[in-house]
């Protein structure tokens, strides 16, 4: 029995202009009112998507959000942490060495803010980012060795990201979970870190498992939850490998694709 719905944001729940349509809003509010857990799953911190949480009414005592692509599960009401898993500065040294050699940019995120690396090429990430988070420029050498970091971002022109990706050797690839979340954004997480990690922690909290989950996504960073969910729903605008991994293809993100499936399944 489906008891939880997990939703990626960009390219899935959000339209191309980064809003939640009225159709999607109404469909999700209806199942939430019936007791289905509606969980936003994003690479961003919760403050950056708070307007969407409020719009959907996900502010009850049992509402949670998966943030930083699974590295942090947050209780919406009080921002308390249910589960958290980070990466150390030492683990980011090989990535920093690589992007420096490739003349690529790098942003490193802890669980509160973003650090654009000032000793490297200027990053496009801040201009891509829509939401409430501080950008604090800092040299890699000045990053704290005692703090935990959620992930690192390489944001550049898509053709340059293709070039950087092709230049990575197997050793570097093995040190991170690397996902292309958008054409101009490549994310580097701890090995094994994925949205599915945060979802497992949340399902365990509610004494559920993946047989109780429907997951919606469109991109590479949604593959884990699409494959593990009882029903993996992929948007019509989704990447081809994600479509192949899913169970159902729904409409695109600009045509209430989420609501289309919700109405068919839950009605």
PDB file of C-alpha atoms in Angstrom:
ATOM      1  CA  UNK A   1       0.000   0.000   0.000  1.00  0.00           C
ATOM      2  CA  UNK A   2       1.359   3.405  -0.986  1.00  0.00           C
ATOM      3  CA  UNK A   3       1.743   5.666   2.042  1.00  0.00           C
ATOM      4  CA  UNK A   4       4.450   8.106   0.885  1.00  0.00           C
ATOM      5  CA  UNK A   5       5.043  10.164  -2.246  1.00  0.00           C
ATOM      6  CA  UNK A   6       8.569  11.494  -2.857  1.00  0.00           C
ATOM      7  CA  UNK A   7       9.029  14.328  -5.348  1.00  0.00           C
ATOM      8  CA  UNK A   8      12.055  15.803  -7.034  1.00  0.00           C
ATOM      9  CA  UNK A   9      11.675  19.522  -7.725  1.00  0.00           C
ATOM     10  CA  UNK A  10      13.420  20.866 -10.848  1.00  0.00           C
ATOM     11  CA  UNK A  11      12.054  19.285 -13.995  1.00  0.00           C
ATOM     12  CA  UNK A  12       9.527  17.261 -11.985  1.00  0.00           C
ATOM     13  CA  UNK A  13       7.214  19.076  -9.578  1.00  0.00           C
ATOM     14  CA  UNK A  14       8.310  22.558 -10.680  1.00  0.00           C
ATOM     15  CA  UNK A  15       7.437  24.081 -14.023  1.00  0.00           C
ATOM     16  CA  UNK A  16      10.110  25.586 -16.232  1.00  0.00           C
ATOM     17  CA  UNK A  17       9.611  28.935 -14.481  1.00  0.00           C
ATOM     18  CA  UNK A  18      10.324  27.259 -11.099  1.00  0.00           C
ATOM     19  CA  UNK A  19       6.792  27.321  -9.712  1.00  0.00           C
ATOM     20  CA  UNK A  20       4.303  24.688  -8.542  1.00  0.00           C
ATOM     21  CA  UNK A  21       1.260  24.741 -10.793  1.00  0.00           C
ATOM     22  CA  UNK A  22      -2.223  24.981  -9.337  1.00  0.00           C
ATOM     23  CA  UNK A  23      -3.033  21.510 -10.661  1.00  0.00           C
ATOM     24  CA  UNK A  24      -0.049  19.904  -8.938  1.00  0.00           C
ATOM     25  CA  UNK A  25      -0.709  21.849  -5.747  1.00  0.00           C
ATOM     26  CA  UNK A  26      -4.330  20.736  -5.526  1.00  0.00           C
ATOM     27  CA  UNK A  27      -3.551  17.086  -6.277  1.00  0.00           C
ATOM     28  CA  UNK A  28      -0.823  16.851  -3.634  1.00  0.00           C
ATOM     29  CA  UNK A  29      -2.820  18.705  -0.999  1.00  0.00           C
ATOM     30  CA  UNK A  30      -5.695  16.273  -1.556  1.00  0.00           C
ATOM     31  CA  UNK A  31      -3.617  13.140  -0.887  1.00  0.00           C
ATOM     32  CA  UNK A  32      -1.793  14.840   1.994  1.00  0.00           C
ATOM     33  CA  UNK A  33      -5.165  15.573   3.576  1.00  0.00           C
ATOM     34  CA  UNK A  34      -5.957  11.850   3.251  1.00  0.00           C
ATOM     35  CA  UNK A  35      -2.835  10.927   5.227  1.00  0.00           C
ATOM     36  CA  UNK A  36      -0.323  10.205   2.469  1.00  0.00           C
ATOM     37  CA  UNK A  37       3.140  11.562   3.328  1.00  0.00           C
ATOM     38  CA  UNK A  38       4.228  14.092   0.694  1.00  0.00           C
ATOM     39  CA  UNK A  39       8.002  14.502   0.795  1.00  0.00           C
ATOM     40  CA  UNK A  40      10.040  16.953  -1.283  1.00  0.00           C
ATOM     41  CA  UNK A  41      13.450  15.526  -2.250  1.00  0.00           C
ATOM     42  CA  UNK A  42      16.010  18.106  -3.328  1.00  0.00           C
ATOM     43  CA  UNK A  43      19.667  18.946  -3.493  1.00  0.00           C
ATOM     44  CA  UNK A  44      18.952  22.285  -1.809  1.00  0.00           C
ATOM     45  CA  UNK A  45      18.634  23.194   1.877  1.00  0.00           C
ATOM     46  CA  UNK A  46      15.169  23.491   3.362  1.00  0.00           C
ATOM     47  CA  UNK A  47      15.259  27.310   3.600  1.00  0.00           C
ATOM     48  CA  UNK A  48      15.761  27.492  -0.156  1.00  0.00           C
ATOM     49  CA  UNK A  49      12.499  25.638  -0.816  1.00  0.00           C
ATOM     50  CA  UNK A  50      10.418  26.840   2.138  1.00  0.00           C
ATOM     51  CA  UNK A  51       7.975  28.669  -0.138  1.00  0.00           C
ATOM     52  CA  UNK A  52       7.099  25.343  -1.784  1.00  0.00           C
ATOM     53  CA  UNK A  53       6.650  23.623   1.588  1.00  0.00           C
ATOM     54  CA  UNK A  54       4.260  26.357   2.678  1.00  0.00           C
ATOM     55  CA  UNK A  55       2.405  26.335  -0.646  1.00  0.00           C
ATOM     56  CA  UNK A  56       1.715  22.601  -0.295  1.00  0.00           C
ATOM     57  CA  UNK A  57       0.844  22.869   3.393  1.00  0.00           C
ATOM     58  CA  UNK A  58       3.626  20.496   4.428  1.00  0.00           C
ATOM     59  CA  UNK A  59       3.935  22.038   7.880  1.00  0.00           C
ATOM     60  CA  UNK A  60       2.210  19.471  10.056  1.00  0.00           C
ATOM     61  CA  UNK A  61       3.988  17.601  12.826  1.00  0.00           C
ATOM     62  CA  UNK A  62       4.651  14.547  10.657  1.00  0.00           C
ATOM     63  CA  UNK A  63       6.021  16.422   7.613  1.00  0.00           C
ATOM     64  CA  UNK A  64       9.676  16.027   6.604  1.00  0.00           C
ATOM     65  CA  UNK A  65      11.928  17.007   3.690  1.00  0.00           C
ATOM     66  CA  UNK A  66      14.906  15.233   2.108  1.00  0.00           C
ATOM     67  CA  UNK A  67      17.617  17.834   1.452  1.00  0.00           C
ATOM     68  CA  UNK A  68      21.159  17.877   0.017  1.00  0.00           C
ATOM     69  CA  UNK A  69      20.310  14.867  -2.176  1.00  0.00           C
ATOM     70  CA  UNK A  70      19.729  12.581   0.800  1.00  0.00           C
ATOM     71  CA  UNK A  71      22.461  13.796   3.150  1.00  0.00           C
ATOM     72  CA  UNK A  72      20.010  15.534   5.514  1.00  0.00           C
ATOM     73  CA  UNK A  73      16.432  14.695   6.528  1.00  0.00           C
ATOM     74  CA  UNK A  74      14.699  17.657   8.156  1.00  0.00           C
ATOM     75  CA  UNK A  75      11.550  17.899  10.285  1.00  0.00           C
ATOM     76  CA  UNK A  76       9.702  20.761   8.610  1.00  0.00           C
ATOM     77  CA  UNK A  77       8.091  22.302  11.698  1.00  0.00           C
ATOM     78  CA  UNK A  78      11.218  23.002  13.700  1.00  0.00           C
ATOM     79  CA  UNK A  79      14.066  22.232  11.235  1.00  0.00           C
ATOM     80  CA  UNK A  80      15.277  19.449  13.550  1.00  0.00           C
ATOM     81  CA  UNK A  81      17.552  16.860  11.930  1.00  0.00           C
ATOM     82  CA  UNK A  82      16.213  13.312  11.664  1.00  0.00           C
ATOM     83  CA  UNK A  83      19.235  11.925   9.808  1.00  0.00           C
ATOM     84  CA  UNK A  84      22.483  13.513   8.617  1.00  0.00           C
ATOM     85  CA  UNK A  85      25.589  12.265   6.817  1.00  0.00           C
ATOM     86  CA  UNK A  86      28.379  14.498   5.553  1.00  0.00           C
ATOM     87  CA  UNK A  87      31.802  14.450   3.952  1.00  0.00           C
ATOM     88  CA  UNK A  88      35.110  15.711   5.371  1.00  0.00           C
ATOM     89  CA  UNK A  89      37.416  18.337   3.856  1.00  0.00           C
ATOM     90  CA  UNK A  90      40.135  15.717   3.428  1.00  0.00           C
ATOM     91  CA  UNK A  91      37.788  13.723   1.226  1.00  0.00           C
ATOM     92  CA  UNK A  92      37.378  16.748  -1.060  1.00  0.00           C
ATOM     93  CA  UNK A  93      41.125  17.232  -1.698  1.00  0.00           C
ATOM     94  CA  UNK A  94      41.229  14.929  -4.779  1.00  0.00           C
ATOM     95  CA  UNK A  95      38.280  16.793  -6.297  1.00  0.00           C
ATOM     96  CA  UNK A  96      39.890  20.172  -5.616  1.00  0.00           C
ATOM     97  CA  UNK A  97      43.117  18.987  -7.251  1.00  0.00           C
ATOM     98  CA  UNK A  98      41.185  17.748 -10.274  1.00  0.00           C
ATOM     99  CA  UNK A  99      39.167  20.927 -10.885  1.00  0.00           C
ATOM    100  CA  UNK A 100      42.277  23.048 -10.415  1.00  0.00           C
ATOM    101  CA  UNK A 101      44.099  21.032 -13.092  1.00  0.00           C
ATOM    102  CA  UNK A 102      41.081  21.339 -15.417  1.00  0.00           C
ATOM    103  CA  UNK A 103      40.633  25.085 -14.747  1.00  0.00           C
ATOM    104  CA  UNK A 104      37.111  24.334 -13.516  1.00  0.00           C
ATOM    105  CA  UNK A 105      35.066  26.055 -10.789  1.00  0.00           C
ATOM    106  CA  UNK A 106      34.011  24.520  -7.482  1.00  0.00           C
ATOM    107  CA  UNK A 107      31.424  25.315  -4.814  1.00  0.00           C
ATOM    108  CA  UNK A 108      31.436  23.410  -1.517  1.00  0.00           C
ATOM    109  CA  UNK A 109      28.342  23.293   0.673  1.00  0.00           C
ATOM    110  CA  UNK A 110      28.053  22.555   4.349  1.00  0.00           C
ATOM    111  CA  UNK A 111      24.545  22.240   5.777  1.00  0.00           C
ATOM    112  CA  UNK A 112      24.032  26.003   6.117  1.00  0.00           C
ATOM    113  CA  UNK A 113      25.759  27.868   3.292  1.00  0.00           C
ATOM    114  CA  UNK A 114      27.737  27.676   0.045  1.00  0.00           C
ATOM    115  CA  UNK A 115      31.476  28.351  -0.267  1.00  0.00           C
ATOM    116  CA  UNK A 116      32.500  29.352  -3.814  1.00  0.00           C
ATOM    117  CA  UNK A 117      36.204  28.538  -4.090  1.00  0.00           C
ATOM    118  CA  UNK A 118      38.072  31.791  -4.672  1.00  0.00           C
ATOM    119  CA  UNK A 119      41.308  30.027  -5.664  1.00  0.00           C
ATOM    120  CA  UNK A 120      39.612  28.567  -8.748  1.00  0.00           C
ATOM    121  CA  UNK A 121      37.703  29.701 -11.843  1.00  0.00           C
ATOM    122  CA  UNK A 122      34.542  31.721 -11.134  1.00  0.00           C
ATOM    123  CA  UNK A 123      31.486  29.487 -10.725  1.00  0.00           C
ATOM    124  CA  UNK A 124      28.055  29.828 -12.343  1.00  0.00           C
ATOM    125  CA  UNK A 125      26.331  28.186  -9.385  1.00  0.00           C
ATOM    126  CA  UNK A 126      25.145  31.308  -7.580  1.00  0.00           C
ATOM    127  CA  UNK A 127      23.365  32.613 -10.670  1.00  0.00           C
ATOM    128  CA  UNK A 128      21.717  29.202 -11.161  1.00  0.00           C
ATOM    129  CA  UNK A 129      20.617  28.909  -7.553  1.00  0.00           C
ATOM    130  CA  UNK A 130      17.131  30.093  -6.687  1.00  0.00           C
ATOM    131  CA  UNK A 131      16.519  30.208  -2.956  1.00  0.00           C
ATOM    132  CA  UNK A 132      17.508  31.459   0.455  1.00  0.00           C
ATOM    133  CA  UNK A 133      21.093  30.490   1.211  1.00  0.00           C
ATOM    134  CA  UNK A 134      24.246  32.497   1.830  1.00  0.00           C
ATOM    135  CA  UNK A 135      27.196  32.364  -0.563  1.00  0.00           C
ATOM    136  CA  UNK A 136      30.447  32.929   1.336  1.00  0.00           C
ATOM    137  CA  UNK A 137      33.494  33.046  -0.987  1.00  0.00           C
ATOM    138  CA  UNK A 138      36.456  31.230   0.514  1.00  0.00           C
ATOM    139  CA  UNK A 139      39.748  29.675  -0.556  1.00  0.00           C
ATOM    140  CA  UNK A 140      39.932  25.896  -0.213  1.00  0.00           C
ATOM    141  CA  UNK A 141      42.856  26.244   2.205  1.00  0.00           C
ATOM    142  CA  UNK A 142      40.620  28.277   4.545  1.00  0.00           C
ATOM    143  CA  UNK A 143      37.861  25.677   4.833  1.00  0.00           C
ATOM    144  CA  UNK A 144      37.486  24.165   8.288  1.00  0.00           C
ATOM    145  CA  UNK A 145      38.836  20.656   8.750  1.00  0.00           C
ATOM    146  CA  UNK A 146      36.447  19.949  11.631  1.00  0.00           C
ATOM    147  CA  UNK A 147      33.165  20.738   9.837  1.00  0.00           C
ATOM    148  CA  UNK A 148      31.073  18.333   7.798  1.00  0.00           C
ATOM    149  CA  UNK A 149      30.172  19.210   4.216  1.00  0.00           C
ATOM    150  CA  UNK A 150      27.082  18.022   2.375  1.00  0.00           C
ATOM    151  CA  UNK A 151      28.410  18.018  -1.191  1.00  0.00           C
ATOM    152  CA  UNK A 152      30.449  19.856  -3.808  1.00  0.00           C
ATOM    153  CA  UNK A 153      29.221  21.420  -7.047  1.00  0.00           C
ATOM    154  CA  UNK A 154      30.892  22.045 -10.379  1.00  0.00           C
ATOM    155  CA  UNK A 155      28.729  24.487 -12.328  1.00  0.00           C
ATOM    156  CA  UNK A 156      29.768  25.612 -15.789  1.00  0.00           C
ATOM    157  CA  UNK A 157      28.616  25.653 -19.389  1.00  0.00           C
ATOM    158  CA  UNK A 158      27.174  22.223 -20.327  1.00  0.00           C
ATOM    159  CA  UNK A 159      29.831  21.579 -22.971  1.00  0.00           C
ATOM    160  CA  UNK A 160      32.564  22.284 -20.410  1.00  0.00           C
ATOM    161  CA  UNK A 161      30.935  19.940 -17.891  1.00  0.00           C
ATOM    162  CA  UNK A 162      31.009  17.276 -20.629  1.00  0.00           C
ATOM    163  CA  UNK A 163      34.730  17.915 -20.982  1.00  0.00           C
ATOM    164  CA  UNK A 164      35.401  17.717 -17.230  1.00  0.00           C
ATOM    165  CA  UNK A 165      33.342  14.538 -16.944  1.00  0.00           C
ATOM    166  CA  UNK A 166      35.300  12.879 -19.762  1.00  0.00           C
ATOM    167  CA  UNK A 167      38.593  13.804 -18.071  1.00  0.00           C
ATOM    168  CA  UNK A 168      37.783  12.004 -14.776  1.00  0.00           C
ATOM    169  CA  UNK A 169      39.651   8.775 -14.189  1.00  0.00           C
ATOM    170  CA  UNK A 170      38.262   5.717 -12.420  1.00  0.00           C
ATOM    171  CA  UNK A 171      40.064   6.568  -9.183  1.00  0.00           C
ATOM    172  CA  UNK A 172      38.358   9.946  -8.908  1.00  0.00           C
ATOM    173  CA  UNK A 173      34.979   8.481  -9.873  1.00  0.00           C
ATOM    174  CA  UNK A 174      35.272   5.860  -7.141  1.00  0.00           C
ATOM    175  CA  UNK A 175      35.753   8.508  -4.447  1.00  0.00           C
ATOM    176  CA  UNK A 176      32.372  10.219  -4.943  1.00  0.00           C
ATOM    177  CA  UNK A 177      28.811   9.638  -6.003  1.00  0.00           C
ATOM    178  CA  UNK A 178      28.732  11.908  -9.052  1.00  0.00           C
ATOM    179  CA  UNK A 179      25.429  13.020 -10.550  1.00  0.00           C
ATOM    180  CA  UNK A 180      24.530  15.472 -13.305  1.00  0.00           C
ATOM    181  CA  UNK A 181      21.461  17.034 -11.735  1.00  0.00           C
ATOM    182  CA  UNK A 182      21.100  19.687 -14.470  1.00  0.00           C
ATOM    183  CA  UNK A 183      22.955  20.261 -17.771  1.00  0.00           C
ATOM    184  CA  UNK A 184      25.080  22.961 -16.113  1.00  0.00           C
ATOM    185  CA  UNK A 185      25.408  21.375 -12.646  1.00  0.00           C
ATOM    186  CA  UNK A 186      27.415  18.320 -11.604  1.00  0.00           C
ATOM    187  CA  UNK A 187      27.245  17.236  -7.960  1.00  0.00           C
ATOM    188  CA  UNK A 188      29.827  15.313  -5.936  1.00  0.00           C
ATOM    189  CA  UNK A 189      28.501  13.502  -2.868  1.00  0.00           C
ATOM    190  CA  UNK A 190      29.942  10.978  -0.445  1.00  0.00           C
ATOM    191  CA  UNK A 191      30.165   7.483  -1.944  1.00  0.00           C
ATOM    192  CA  UNK A 192      26.794   5.804  -1.616  1.00  0.00           C
ATOM    193  CA  UNK A 193      25.020   9.071  -0.807  1.00  0.00           C
ATOM    194  CA  UNK A 194      21.739   9.407  -2.680  1.00  0.00           C
ATOM    195  CA  UNK A 195      18.179  10.620  -2.164  1.00  0.00           C
ATOM    196  CA  UNK A 196      17.345   6.996  -1.457  1.00  0.00           C
ATOM    197  CA  UNK A 197      19.520   7.150   1.688  1.00  0.00           C
ATOM    198  CA  UNK A 198      17.426   9.948   3.174  1.00  0.00           C
ATOM    199  CA  UNK A 199      14.224   8.238   2.096  1.00  0.00           C
ATOM    200  CA  UNK A 200      15.222   4.986   3.802  1.00  0.00           C
ATOM    201  CA  UNK A 201      15.836   6.877   7.053  1.00  0.00           C
ATOM    202  CA  UNK A 202      12.429   8.539   6.762  1.00  0.00           C
ATOM    203  CA  UNK A 203      10.616   5.316   5.837  1.00  0.00           C
ATOM    204  CA  UNK A 204      12.246   3.583   8.812  1.00  0.00           C
ATOM    205  CA  UNK A 205      11.101   6.431  11.058  1.00  0.00           C
ATOM    206  CA  UNK A 206       7.499   5.806  10.032  1.00  0.00           C
ATOM    207  CA  UNK A 207       7.879   2.005  10.181  1.00  0.00           C
ATOM    208  CA  UNK A 208       7.482   1.804   6.404  1.00  0.00           C
ATOM    209  CA  UNK A 209       9.616   0.442   3.584  1.00  0.00           C
ATOM    210  CA  UNK A 210      10.083   1.054  -0.135  1.00  0.00           C
ATOM    211  CA  UNK A 211       6.960  -0.967  -0.942  1.00  0.00           C
ATOM    212  CA  UNK A 212       5.045   1.986   0.532  1.00  0.00           C
ATOM    213  CA  UNK A 213       6.709   4.574  -1.741  1.00  0.00           C
ATOM    214  CA  UNK A 214       5.928   6.283  -5.037  1.00  0.00           C
ATOM    215  CA  UNK A 215       8.822   8.422  -6.304  1.00  0.00           C
ATOM    216  CA  UNK A 216       8.723  11.080  -9.041  1.00  0.00           C
ATOM    217  CA  UNK A 217      11.843  12.271 -10.870  1.00  0.00           C
ATOM    218  CA  UNK A 218      13.422  13.263 -14.153  1.00  0.00           C
ATOM    219  CA  UNK A 219      17.206  13.311 -13.811  1.00  0.00           C
ATOM    220  CA  UNK A 220      20.257  11.256 -12.920  1.00  0.00           C
ATOM    221  CA  UNK A 221      20.140  12.245  -9.250  1.00  0.00           C
ATOM    222  CA  UNK A 222      16.643  10.706  -9.017  1.00  0.00           C
ATOM    223  CA  UNK A 223      17.678   7.258 -10.255  1.00  0.00           C
ATOM    224  CA  UNK A 224      18.137   5.739  -6.798  1.00  0.00           C
ATOM    225  CA  UNK A 225      14.649   6.549  -5.577  1.00  0.00           C
ATOM    226  CA  UNK A 226      13.066   5.710  -8.956  1.00  0.00           C
ATOM    227  CA  UNK A 227      14.640   2.238  -8.902  1.00  0.00           C
ATOM    228  CA  UNK A 228      13.919   1.505  -5.240  1.00  0.00           C
ATOM    229  CA  UNK A 229      10.348   2.776  -4.989  1.00  0.00           C
ATOM    230  CA  UNK A 230       7.402   0.442  -5.422  1.00  0.00           C
ATOM    231  CA  UNK A 231       6.386   2.731  -8.290  1.00  0.00           C
ATOM    232  CA  UNK A 232       8.988   4.905  -9.997  1.00  0.00           C
ATOM    233  CA  UNK A 233       7.283   7.661 -11.988  1.00  0.00           C
ATOM    234  CA  UNK A 234       9.389   9.501 -14.565  1.00  0.00           C
ATOM    235  CA  UNK A 235       8.421  12.726 -16.284  1.00  0.00           C
ATOM    236  CA  UNK A 236       7.928  12.824 -20.034  1.00  0.00           C
ATOM    237  CA  UNK A 237      10.746  15.398 -20.112  1.00  0.00           C
ATOM    238  CA  UNK A 238      13.034  13.086 -18.117  1.00  0.00           C
ATOM    239  CA  UNK A 239      16.423  11.815 -19.216  1.00  0.00           C
ATOM    240  CA  UNK A 240      16.304   8.592 -21.240  1.00  0.00           C
ATOM    241  CA  UNK A 241      18.244   6.409 -18.737  1.00  0.00           C
ATOM    242  CA  UNK A 242      15.817   7.527 -16.000  1.00  0.00           C
ATOM    243  CA  UNK A 243      12.815   6.708 -18.185  1.00  0.00           C
ATOM    244  CA  UNK A 244      14.201   3.221 -18.778  1.00  0.00           C
ATOM    245  CA  UNK A 245      14.607   2.695 -15.031  1.00  0.00           C
ATOM    246  CA  UNK A 246      11.068   3.839 -14.168  1.00  0.00           C
ATOM    247  CA  UNK A 247       7.801   1.946 -14.023  1.00  0.00           C
ATOM    248  CA  UNK A 248       5.538   4.700 -15.377  1.00  0.00           C
ATOM    249  CA  UNK A 249       6.005   7.694 -17.676  1.00  0.00           C
ATOM    250  CA  UNK A 250       3.721  10.619 -16.843  1.00  0.00           C
ATOM    251  CA  UNK A 251       3.226  13.999 -18.509  1.00  0.00           C
ATOM    252  CA  UNK A 252       5.900  16.668 -18.566  1.00  0.00           C
ATOM    253  CA  UNK A 253       6.602  19.149 -15.799  1.00  0.00           C
ATOM    254  CA  UNK A 254       4.867  22.006 -17.612  1.00  0.00           C
ATOM    255  CA  UNK A 255       1.622  20.048 -18.060  1.00  0.00           C
ATOM    256  CA  UNK A 256       0.878  18.907 -14.500  1.00  0.00           C
ATOM    257  CA  UNK A 257       2.611  15.569 -15.015  1.00  0.00           C
ATOM    258  CA  UNK A 258       2.671  14.904 -11.266  1.00  0.00           C
ATOM    259  CA  UNK A 259      -1.057  15.600 -10.909  1.00  0.00           C
ATOM    260  CA  UNK A 260      -1.823  13.392 -13.908  1.00  0.00           C
ATOM    261  CA  UNK A 261      -0.399  10.340 -12.151  1.00  0.00           C
ATOM    262  CA  UNK A 262      -1.755  11.266  -8.709  1.00  0.00           C
ATOM    263  CA  UNK A 263      -5.289  11.504 -10.086  1.00  0.00           C
ATOM    264  CA  UNK A 264      -5.026   8.196 -11.947  1.00  0.00           C
ATOM    265  CA  UNK A 265      -3.529   6.259  -9.037  1.00  0.00           C
ATOM    266  CA  UNK A 266      -5.176   7.708  -5.932  1.00  0.00           C
ATOM    267  CA  UNK A 267      -8.617   8.407  -7.396  1.00  0.00           C
TER     268      UNK A 267
END
